XYZ file of N, CA, C and O in Angstrom:
768
model
N -71.319 -38.830 48.341
C -69.906 -38.971 48.067
C -69.410 -40.367 48.424
O -68.657 -40.951 47.659
N -69.847 -40.863 49.600
C -69.436 -42.205 50.003
C -69.971 -43.247 49.029
O -69.311 -44.241 48.745
N -71.179 -42.997 48.537
C -71.796 -43.957 47.619
C -71.019 -44.018 46.301
O -70.813 -45.081 45.743
N -70.568 -42.885 45.794
C -69.789 -42.826 44.561
C -68.446 -43.528 44.747
O -68.001 -44.277 43.877
N -67.809 -43.274 45.852
C -66.532 -43.911 46.131
C -66.692 -45.422 46.259
O -65.886 -46.195 45.723
N -67.746 -45.846 46.933
C -68.008 -47.279 47.086
C -68.288 -47.928 45.737
O -67.789 -49.017 45.446
N -69.052 -47.249 44.892
C -69.347 -47.779 43.552
C -68.075 -47.884 42.724
O -67.855 -48.870 42.007
N -67.219 -46.884 42.814
C -65.949 -46.904 42.068
C -65.049 -48.040 42.537
O -64.468 -48.762 41.730
N -64.921 -48.184 43.840
C -64.074 -49.259 44.375
C -64.630 -50.637 44.020
O -63.875 -51.562 43.704
N -65.945 -50.781 44.047
C -66.568 -52.053 43.676
C -66.307 -52.369 42.209
O -65.996 -53.502 41.852
N -66.407 -51.368 41.360
C -66.158 -51.567 39.930
C -64.707 -51.956 39.674
O -64.413 -52.836 38.861
N -63.799 -51.299 40.379
C -62.377 -51.624 40.209
C -62.090 -53.054 40.664
O -61.398 -53.817 39.994
N -62.649 -53.423 41.811
C -62.453 -54.775 42.317
C -63.028 -55.812 41.359
O -62.393 -56.840 41.082
N -64.189 -55.557 40.812
C -64.814 -56.483 39.861
C -63.955 -56.616 38.607
O -63.762 -57.715 38.079
N -63.424 -55.488 38.107
C -62.577 -55.525 36.912
C -61.309 -56.328 37.177
O -60.870 -57.120 36.332
N -60.700 -56.146 38.334
C -59.484 -56.898 38.662
C -59.770 -58.389 38.783
O -58.949 -59.217 38.371
N -60.908 -58.753 39.345
C -61.271 -60.171 39.439
C -61.478 -60.786 38.066
O -61.050 -61.905 37.804
N -62.120 -60.047 37.171
C -62.335 -60.554 35.810
C -60.999 -60.728 35.098
O -60.753 -61.742 34.449
N -60.131 -59.742 35.236
C -58.819 -59.832 34.592
C -58.003 -60.965 35.196
O -57.350 -61.722 34.486
N -58.042 -61.116 36.500
C -57.304 -62.209 37.161
C -57.783 -63.571 36.706
O -56.995 -64.503 36.555
N -59.063 -63.710 36.448
C -59.592 -64.984 35.971
C -59.233 -65.221 34.515
O -59.134 -66.356 34.066
N -59.025 -64.144 33.751
C -58.730 -64.283 32.330
C -57.253 -64.522 32.047
O -56.904 -64.977 30.973
N -56.360 -64.243 32.977
C -54.923 -64.374 32.740
C -54.515 -65.786 32.318
O -53.761 -65.944 31.369
N -54.999 -66.888 32.957
C -54.591 -68.204 32.493
C -55.010 -68.482 31.051
O -54.336 -69.203 30.334
N -56.089 -67.897 30.596
C -56.521 -68.121 29.222
C -55.596 -67.445 28.224
O -55.589 -67.794 27.054
N -54.797 -66.472 28.659
C -53.896 -65.770 27.768
C -52.553 -66.479 27.609
O -51.716 -66.037 26.852
N -52.321 -67.553 28.325
C -51.055 -68.277 28.236
C -50.908 -68.889 26.846
O -51.875 -69.336 26.239
N -49.685 -68.894 26.357
C -49.418 -69.471 25.042
C -49.489 -70.988 25.102
O -49.371 -71.591 26.167
N -49.666 -71.588 23.927
C -49.650 -73.040 23.859
C -48.271 -73.523 24.301
O -47.288 -72.808 24.176
N -48.224 -74.745 24.804
C -46.961 -75.281 25.308
C -46.818 -76.748 24.899
O -47.783 -77.377 24.463
N -45.619 -77.264 25.072
C -45.367 -78.671 24.816
C -46.048 -79.496 25.898
O -45.833 -79.270 27.085
N -46.886 -80.435 25.481
C -47.621 -81.286 26.425
C -46.813 -82.529 26.774
O -46.696 -82.912 27.931
N -46.261 -83.192 25.757
C -45.431 -84.378 25.976
C -44.546 -84.588 24.767
O -44.791 -84.032 23.690
N -43.511 -85.399 24.950
C -42.615 -85.720 23.839
C -42.232 -87.190 23.912
O -42.278 -87.801 24.972
N -41.875 -87.737 22.761
C -41.384 -89.110 22.685
C -40.120 -89.084 21.842
O -40.207 -88.856 20.636
N -38.954 -89.202 22.454
C -38.661 -89.544 23.838
C -38.912 -88.368 24.774
O -38.855 -87.215 24.385
N -39.171 -88.703 26.031
C -39.431 -87.692 27.057
C -38.119 -87.019 27.463
O -37.026 -87.516 27.180
N -38.236 -85.898 28.156
C -37.060 -85.176 28.627
C -36.228 -86.071 29.544
O -36.751 -86.706 30.444
N -34.925 -86.138 29.270
C -33.939 -86.910 30.032
C -34.191 -88.419 29.996
O -33.690 -89.148 30.853
N -34.957 -88.910 29.011
C -35.217 -90.340 28.896
C -33.999 -91.050 28.295
O -33.172 -90.440 27.622
N -33.912 -92.345 28.545
C -32.898 -93.194 27.927
C -33.627 -94.249 27.098
O -34.496 -94.949 27.612
N -33.295 -94.325 25.806
C -33.945 -95.261 24.897
C -32.896 -96.138 24.225
O -31.736 -95.767 24.129
N -33.328 -97.326 23.771
C -32.401 -98.218 23.054
C -32.315 -97.840 21.584
O -31.239 -97.733 21.020
N -33.463 -97.697 20.954
C -33.496 -97.309 19.542
C -34.602 -96.289 19.338
O -35.567 -96.232 20.094
N -34.448 -95.520 18.283
C -35.457 -94.511 17.948
C -35.338 -94.195 16.464
O -34.228 -94.088 15.942
N -36.472 -94.125 15.771
C -36.443 -93.790 14.354
C -37.199 -92.502 14.036
O -37.150 -92.007 12.909
N -37.932 -91.953 15.042
C -38.606 -90.670 14.882
C -38.873 -90.062 16.257
O -38.906 -90.773 17.256
N -39.036 -88.747 16.280
C -39.412 -88.067 17.521
C -40.804 -87.483 17.329
O -41.181 -87.082 16.240
N -41.574 -87.468 18.421
C -42.939 -86.951 18.386
C -43.096 -85.895 19.468
O -42.707 -86.116 20.617
N -43.664 -84.764 19.094
C -43.922 -83.673 20.019
C -45.416 -83.378 20.000
O -45.984 -83.163 18.939
N -46.060 -83.384 21.166
C -47.488 -83.077 21.242
C -47.665 -81.792 22.047
O -47.188 -81.668 23.167
N -48.390 -80.836 21.461
C -48.605 -79.537 22.087
C -50.025 -79.439 22.638
O -50.868 -80.297 22.368
N -50.312 -78.391 23.396
C -51.623 -78.239 24.020
C -52.683 -77.768 23.034
O -53.871 -77.810 23.357
N -52.303 -77.323 21.860
C -53.245 -76.899 20.824
C -52.586 -77.067 19.466
O -51.395 -77.390 19.371
N -53.340 -76.854 18.422
C -52.845 -76.989 17.052
C -51.699 -76.018 16.814
O -51.765 -74.855 17.209
N -50.628 -76.498 16.181
C -49.470 -75.665 15.868
C -49.225 -75.689 14.369
O -49.750 -76.534 13.654
N -48.410 -74.732 13.931
C -48.055 -74.682 12.511
C -46.598 -74.260 12.369
O -45.966 -73.854 13.338
N -46.087 -74.401 11.158
C -44.712 -74.056 10.810
C -43.682 -74.689 11.752
O -42.854 -73.988 12.350
N -43.703 -76.016 11.909
C -42.751 -76.647 12.837
C -41.331 -76.665 12.275
O -41.124 -76.758 11.065
N -40.383 -76.574 13.173
C -38.962 -76.688 12.854
C -38.355 -77.554 13.939
O -38.407 -77.191 15.117
N -37.818 -78.727 13.564
C -37.286 -79.672 14.539
C -35.892 -80.113 14.101
O -35.680 -80.483 12.942
N -34.944 -80.085 15.040
C -33.579 -80.580 14.802
C -33.265 -81.596 15.883
O -33.537 -81.367 17.063
N -32.686 -82.728 15.486
C -32.197 -83.723 16.440
C -30.676 -83.707 16.307
O -30.125 -84.101 15.281
N -30.011 -83.227 17.367
C -28.588 -82.963 17.321
C -27.844 -83.837 18.316
O -28.253 -83.970 19.468
N -26.728 -84.408 17.880
C -25.850 -85.181 18.765
C -24.962 -84.216 19.541
O -24.886 -83.026 19.226
N -24.281 -84.726 20.546
C -23.409 -83.893 21.376
C -22.269 -83.281 20.560
O -21.792 -82.193 20.879
N -21.857 -83.936 19.498
C -20.785 -83.400 18.659
C -21.286 -82.400 17.627
O -20.519 -81.896 16.820
N -22.584 -82.116 17.620
C -23.153 -81.132 16.698
C -23.755 -81.722 15.437
O -24.386 -81.010 14.663
N -23.559 -83.012 15.205
C -24.116 -83.647 14.011
C -25.644 -83.715 14.110
O -26.191 -84.017 15.162
N -26.314 -83.412 12.998
C -27.775 -83.433 12.973
C -28.262 -84.738 12.358
O -27.642 -85.265 11.434
N -29.389 -85.248 12.862
C -29.870 -86.561 12.448
C -31.309 -86.563 11.951
O -31.896 -87.623 11.804
N -31.929 -85.412 11.691
C -33.292 -85.409 11.192
C -33.298 -85.693 9.693
O -32.334 -85.442 8.994
N -34.424 -86.236 9.193
C -34.567 -86.591 7.787
C -35.793 -85.877 7.241
O -36.925 -86.168 7.644
N -35.578 -84.926 6.357
C -36.691 -84.206 5.750
C -37.349 -83.239 6.709
O -36.854 -82.959 7.799
N -38.512 -82.753 6.275
C -39.261 -81.778 7.078
C -40.174 -82.503 8.067
O -40.638 -83.611 7.802
N -40.466 -81.878 9.198
C -41.382 -82.501 10.159
C -42.813 -82.499 9.626
O -43.201 -81.622 8.857
N -43.598 -83.492 10.043
C -45.001 -83.600 9.663
C -45.863 -83.097 10.815
O -45.581 -83.377 11.975
N -46.925 -82.356 10.479
C -47.818 -81.814 11.502
C -49.203 -82.387 11.322
O -49.732 -82.434 10.210
N -49.794 -82.845 12.423
C -51.175 -83.320 12.434
C -51.875 -82.665 13.619
O -51.911 -83.229 14.717
N -52.378 -81.448 13.416
C -53.021 -80.723 14.503
C -52.010 -80.293 15.543
O -51.150 -79.461 15.289
N -52.099 -80.880 16.728
C -51.203 -80.529 17.833
C -49.982 -81.438 17.906
O -49.161 -81.290 18.800
N -49.860 -82.405 16.981
C -48.763 -83.380 17.021
C -47.793 -83.118 15.869
O -48.192 -83.007 14.714
N -46.500 -83.033 16.200
C -45.435 -82.863 15.215
C -44.549 -84.094 15.273
O -44.126 -84.509 16.346
N -44.286 -84.689 14.103
C -43.442 -85.879 14.019
C -42.254 -85.588 13.110
O -42.426 -85.070 12.008
N -41.053 -85.920 13.579
C -39.839 -85.730 12.792
C -39.134 -87.069 12.625
O -38.760 -87.701 13.611
N -38.979 -87.515 11.377
C -38.247 -88.762 11.108
C -36.754 -88.521 11.253
O -36.266 -87.415 11.057
N -36.039 -89.604 11.597
C -34.584 -89.521 11.756
C -33.895 -90.190 10.577
O -34.465 -91.052 9.911
N -32.636 -89.831 10.374
C -31.888 -90.306 9.214
C -31.337 -91.714 9.365
O -30.619 -92.178 8.504
N -31.652 -92.392 10.416
C -31.186 -93.759 10.623
C -31.137 -94.070 12.104
O -31.558 -93.276 12.940
N -30.609 -95.248 12.418
C -30.493 -95.632 13.821
C -29.426 -94.781 14.487
O -28.308 -94.669 13.994
N -29.774 -94.191 15.591
C -28.821 -93.346 16.305
C -27.880 -94.209 17.141
O -28.334 -95.096 17.856
N -26.586 -93.953 17.074
C -25.650 -94.682 17.928
C -25.762 -94.206 19.373
O -26.346 -93.162 19.656
N -25.194 -94.971 20.288
C -25.209 -94.600 21.701
C -24.634 -93.195 21.877
O -23.659 -92.825 21.220
N -25.250 -92.432 22.755
C -24.762 -91.086 23.036
C -25.881 -90.194 23.529
O -27.021 -90.619 23.708
N -25.540 -88.942 23.751
C -26.504 -87.942 24.221
C -26.966 -87.105 23.030
O -26.163 -86.728 22.189
N -28.270 -86.804 23.020
C -28.881 -86.056 21.923
C -29.798 -84.982 22.485
O -30.226 -85.046 23.635
N -30.115 -84.013 21.628
C -31.045 -82.950 21.995
C -32.013 -82.724 20.846
O -31.597 -82.619 19.690
N -33.297 -82.660 21.192
C -34.324 -82.297 20.219
C -34.559 -80.801 20.416
O -34.983 -80.375 21.490
N -34.273 -80.010 19.401
C -34.548 -78.568 19.449
C -35.759 -78.313 18.563
O -35.802 -78.770 17.423
N -36.758 -77.607 19.091
C -37.973 -77.369 18.308
C -38.400 -75.916 18.387
O -38.076 -75.197 19.327
N -39.121 -75.510 17.359
C -39.748 -74.188 17.312
C -40.986 -74.319 16.450
O -40.907 -74.802 15.320
N -42.136 -73.908 16.992
C -43.400 -73.940 16.263
C -44.112 -72.608 16.480
O -43.771 -71.850 17.376
N -45.121 -72.352 15.655
C -45.977 -71.190 15.857
C -47.263 -71.708 16.492
O -47.929 -72.589 15.943
N -47.613 -71.171 17.656
C -48.778 -71.655 18.395
C -50.069 -71.132 17.767
O -50.048 -70.303 16.864
N -51.191 -71.606 18.275
C -52.489 -71.235 17.729
C -52.773 -69.747 17.879
O -53.564 -69.187 17.121
N -52.110 -69.062 18.831
C -52.320 -67.625 18.995
C -51.289 -66.802 18.230
O -51.245 -65.588 18.355
N -50.447 -67.477 17.424
C -49.490 -66.774 16.583
C -48.138 -66.517 17.201
O -47.258 -65.967 16.560
N -47.929 -66.913 18.451
C -46.646 -66.697 19.110
C -45.743 -67.913 18.934
O -46.218 -69.047 18.912
N -44.421 -67.692 18.848
C -43.504 -68.827 18.733
C -43.365 -69.564 20.063
O -43.383 -68.951 21.125
N -43.248 -70.876 19.962
C -42.993 -71.726 21.127
C -41.746 -72.532 20.787
O -41.695 -73.181 19.739
N -40.759 -72.487 21.663
C -39.517 -73.205 21.384
C -38.960 -73.814 22.652
O -39.331 -73.431 23.763
N -38.080 -74.780 22.459
C -37.443 -75.421 23.593
C -36.506 -76.523 23.139
O -36.344 -76.767 21.935
N -35.892 -77.188 24.095
C -34.983 -78.292 23.832
C -35.292 -79.433 24.779
O -35.638 -79.204 25.937
N -35.167 -80.657 24.271
C -35.428 -81.859 25.059
C -34.207 -82.770 24.961
O -33.950 -83.354 23.907
N -33.445 -82.910 26.031
C -32.303 -83.824 26.008
C -32.754 -85.261 26.235
O -33.701 -85.507 26.982
N -32.092 -86.200 25.562
C -32.337 -87.623 25.787
C -31.061 -88.386 25.460
O -30.128 -87.838 24.878
N -31.027 -89.656 25.859
C -29.850 -90.492 25.677
C -30.233 -91.780 24.960
O -31.283 -92.351 25.234
N -29.374 -92.223 24.056
C -29.523 -93.537 23.428
C -28.466 -94.436 24.045
O -27.286 -94.101 24.066
N -28.903 -95.572 24.591
C -27.975 -96.515 25.227
C -28.429 -97.926 24.894
O -29.581 -98.274 25.096
N -27.533 -98.725 24.380
C -27.862 -100.102 24.018
C -28.305 -100.243 22.577
O -28.959 -101.213 22.215
N -27.966 -99.270 21.737
C -28.327 -99.332 20.323
C -27.556 -100.457 19.655
O -26.426 -100.763 20.031
N -28.168 -101.111 18.654
C -27.434 -102.151 17.933
C -26.243 -101.536 17.208
O -26.323 -100.400 16.739
N -25.131 -102.273 17.131
C -23.948 -101.725 16.461
C -24.231 -101.503 14.980
O -24.962 -102.260 14.353
N -23.648 -100.445 14.436
C -23.834 -100.147 13.020
C -22.712 -100.773 12.219
O -21.615 -101.010 12.712
N -22.985 -101.027 10.958
C -22.014 -101.663 10.082
C -21.183 -100.638 9.341
O -20.478 -100.979 8.413
N -21.261 -99.386 9.732
C -20.503 -98.349 9.051
C -19.026 -98.451 9.410
O -18.684 -98.716 10.550
N -18.119 -98.235 8.426
C -16.691 -98.258 8.729
C -16.313 -97.056 9.588
O -16.857 -95.972 9.423
N -15.375 -97.292 10.519
C -14.931 -96.206 11.397
C -13.497 -95.838 11.069
O -12.740 -96.651 10.530
N -13.122 -94.639 11.413
C -11.737 -94.207 11.212
C -10.870 -94.858 12.270
O -11.264 -94.958 13.424
N -9.690 -95.260 11.885
C -8.784 -95.880 12.858
C -8.927 -97.383 12.851
O -9.479 -97.993 11.949
N -8.427 -98.037 13.890
C -8.447 -99.494 13.949
C -9.826 -100.007 14.341
O -10.634 -99.306 14.918
N -10.079 -101.272 14.058
C -11.368 -101.903 14.335
C -11.574 -102.130 15.826
O -12.693 -102.276 16.277
N -10.476 -102.181 16.609
C -10.616 -102.449 18.035
C -10.805 -101.165 18.855
O -11.043 -101.235 20.034
N -10.691 -100.031 18.191
C -10.827 -98.763 18.905
C -12.291 -98.526 19.280
O -13.166 -98.648 18.440
N -12.581 -98.218 20.529
C -13.982 -97.999 20.904
C -14.542 -96.739 20.227
O -13.872 -95.718 20.168
N -15.776 -96.849 19.695
C -16.361 -95.732 18.967
C -17.206 -94.838 19.864
O -17.512 -93.741 19.485
N -17.594 -95.306 21.051
C -18.452 -94.485 21.892
C -17.672 -93.636 22.892
O -18.222 -92.720 23.445
N -16.381 -93.930 23.108
C -15.622 -93.175 24.106
C -15.526 -91.687 23.780
O -15.756 -90.865 24.650
N -15.225 -91.266 22.516
C -15.150 -89.839 22.249
C -16.484 -89.136 22.502
O -16.513 -88.023 22.990
N -17.587 -89.788 22.170
C -18.895 -89.158 22.371
C -19.135 -88.902 23.849
O -19.595 -87.833 24.218
N -18.800 -89.871 24.703
C -19.011 -89.703 26.137
C -18.118 -88.591 26.665
O -18.552 -87.752 27.454
N -16.846 -88.541 26.220
C -15.938 -87.505 26.685
C -16.397 -86.122 26.226
O -16.328 -85.159 26.969
N -16.872 -86.030 24.995
C -17.301 -84.743 24.467
C -18.529 -84.227 25.192
O -18.707 -83.031 25.346
N -19.402 -85.106 25.640
C -20.661 -84.674 26.263
C -20.539 -84.475 27.764
O -21.466 -83.971 28.371
N -19.416 -84.843 28.373
C -19.309 -84.757 29.833
C -19.499 -83.330 30.329
O -20.175 -83.105 31.311
N -18.949 -82.352 29.638
C -19.080 -80.975 30.084
C -20.377 -80.318 29.650
O -20.711 -79.242 30.080
N -21.144 -80.951 28.760
C -22.352 -80.335 28.224
C -23.618 -80.964 28.756
O -24.701 -80.628 28.309
N -23.553 -81.855 29.713
C -24.728 -82.602 30.161
C -25.806 -81.710 30.740
O -26.979 -81.957 30.544
N -25.428 -80.653 31.447
C -26.455 -79.820 32.080
C -26.931 -78.683 31.190
O -27.934 -78.072 31.468
N -26.261 -78.404 30.095
C -26.617 -77.263 29.260
C -28.004 -77.368 28.631
O -28.744 -76.393 28.671
N -28.450 -78.491 28.041
C -29.764 -78.516 27.413
C -30.907 -78.202 28.364
O -31.830 -77.508 27.995
N -30.851 -78.664 29.605
C -31.945 -78.412 30.540
C -32.047 -76.933 30.856
O -33.136 -76.386 30.942
N -30.920 -76.248 30.995
C -30.940 -74.823 31.279
C -31.525 -74.074 30.088
O -32.361 -73.196 30.226
N -31.125 -74.440 28.872
C -31.637 -73.794 27.678
C -33.132 -73.985 27.561
O -33.852 -73.079 27.202
N -33.636 -75.173 27.882
C -35.062 -75.432 27.783
C -35.839 -74.554 28.746
O -36.853 -73.976 28.393
N -35.362 -74.405 29.957
C -36.047 -73.582 30.944
C -36.107 -72.136 30.485
O -37.144 -71.508 30.523
N -35.014 -71.605 29.991
C -34.992 -70.220 29.538
C -35.924 -70.043 28.350
O -36.678 -69.088 28.286
N -35.912 -70.964 27.394
C -36.749 -70.851 26.212
C -38.219 -70.874 26.573
O -39.000 -70.097 26.048
N -38.626 -71.760 27.459
C -40.029 -71.842 27.819
C -40.463 -70.598 28.576
O -41.558 -70.113 28.376
N -39.609 -70.060 29.432
C -39.967 -68.854 30.158
C -40.111 -67.681 29.222
O -41.026 -66.888 29.333
N -39.215 -67.551 28.245
C -39.282 -66.402 27.361
C -40.476 -66.479 26.429
O -40.995 -65.464 26.018
N -40.957 -67.670 26.078
C -42.104 -67.767 25.189
C -43.416 -67.585 25.927
O -44.434 -67.393 25.308
N -43.407 -67.641 27.259
C -44.651 -67.544 28.006
C -44.817 -66.208 28.721
O -45.749 -66.031 29.465
N -43.909 -65.232 28.472
C -44.040 -63.964 29.162
C -45.123 -63.123 28.525
O -45.331 -63.145 27.329
N -45.840 -62.361 29.348
C -46.897 -61.472 28.877
C -46.981 -60.333 29.873
O -46.920 -60.549 31.074
N -47.125 -59.114 29.398
C -47.139 -57.985 30.331
C -48.407 -57.961 31.179
O -49.393 -57.329 30.833
N -48.377 -58.639 32.318
C -49.516 -58.712 33.221
C -49.849 -57.329 33.765
O -51.010 -56.990 33.959
N -48.825 -56.507 33.996
C -49.062 -55.167 34.509
C -49.967 -54.379 33.576
O -50.750 -53.535 34.014
N -49.853 -54.641 32.268
C -50.695 -53.952 31.305
C -52.165 -54.307 31.514
O -53.038 -53.445 31.446
N -52.431 -55.570 31.788
C -53.807 -55.989 32.059
C -54.351 -55.326 33.321
O -55.514 -54.921 33.376
N -53.514 -55.212 34.335
C -53.950 -54.592 35.586
C -54.276 -53.120 35.354
O -55.304 -52.608 35.825
N -53.428 -52.423 34.606
C -53.664 -51.005 34.336
C -54.947 -50.821 33.528
O -55.783 -49.972 33.844
N -55.125 -51.611 32.476
C -56.335 -51.520 31.662
C -57.569 -51.839 32.504
O -58.603 -51.163 32.407
N -57.480 -52.848 33.349
C -58.602 -53.201 34.219
C -58.934 -52.097 35.203
O -60.109 -51.792 35.452
N -57.895 -51.488 35.765
C -58.134 -50.398 36.710
C -58.791 -49.215 36.015
O -59.735 -48.616 36.536
N -58.310 -48.888 34.819
C -58.924 -47.788 34.071
C -60.372 -48.104 33.702
O -61.244 -47.231 33.782
N -60.629 -49.339 33.314
C -62.005 -49.738 32.995
C -62.880 -49.649 34.241
O -64.028 -49.192 34.179
N -62.374 -50.065 35.373
C -63.126 -49.975 36.630
C -63.433 -48.545 37.012
O -64.555 -48.215 37.447
N -62.459 -47.663 36.837
C -62.687 -46.248 37.135
C -63.754 -45.675 36.202
O -64.644 -44.930 36.627
N -63.659 -46.056 34.931
C -64.661 -45.590 33.966
C -66.056 -46.073 34.314
O -67.021 -45.308 34.260
N -66.185 -47.339 34.695
C -67.486 -47.888 35.083
C -67.988 -47.187 36.342
O -69.168 -46.824 36.444
N -67.128 -46.961 37.295
C -67.510 -46.255 38.520
C -67.963 -44.834 38.223
O -68.948 -44.342 38.785
N -67.252 -44.166 37.340
C -67.631 -42.811 36.962
C -69.007 -42.800 36.293
O -69.851 -41.950 36.592
N -69.234 -43.741 35.383
C -70.547 -43.812 34.718
C -71.662 -44.100 35.711
O -72.758 -43.538 35.610
N -71.406 -44.986 36.665
C -72.431 -45.285 37.669
C -72.725 -44.070 38.533
O -73.892 -43.803 38.877
N -71.703 -43.329 38.876
C -71.931 -42.150 39.705
C -72.657 -41.049 38.927
O -73.478 -40.330 39.498
N -72.386 -40.912 37.665
C -73.050 -39.906 36.835
C -74.497 -40.274 36.575
O -75.353 -39.413 36.439
N -74.788 -41.543 36.469
C -76.140 -41.996 36.199
C -77.091 -41.674 37.349
O -78.259 -41.373 37.154
N -76.621 -41.723 38.549
C -77.460 -41.501 39.724
C -77.721 -40.013 39.987
O -78.574 -39.673 40.751
N -76.962 -39.127 39.379
C -77.119 -37.694 39.603
C -78.007 -37.073 38.536
O -77.629 -36.155 37.832
N -79.227 -37.529 38.429
C -80.176 -36.942 37.471
C -80.851 -35.746 38.127
O -81.237 -35.791 39.290
N -81.042 -34.636 37.387
C -81.675 -33.455 37.970
C -83.180 -33.656 38.199
O -83.836 -34.382 37.583
């Protein structure tokens, strides 16, 4: 009886160790780096680049200003694990957010947001509403003052929700497999 119990407990422990070692391999692909990086300040930018930990497909990328205006040009290009999105022109000074969603190599969606700032951009020759002496960057700064912390919170929530996996399910399956192996070992030794 002690031998059967010991065999069962050993099998369960072995199954849990195997499952514990396999859990990191079940993690979804994630964003490895971006250009511009999170919370970076750049002078000029004509495209954004996102590099993931594995090959991705079906990319969707939006580059949005604090006022809600979108600045992406056409569809994003994918080269394995790298997604590139061209912009519709030189971005004026202000705060921006890159919102992305891709399908990872395991078929699960990966999404998030990357805030960045453009500062020191060359002035544009576009006509502005109002007088020529009116500053064009003041409304953008005022509009973004209350929203500065929002993109980082959204990114954290998005990454957490895309990486969840029912670990308890693995533990239950492993325990059942261990019990089954222990039962088979105990039955094998009881030959008449």
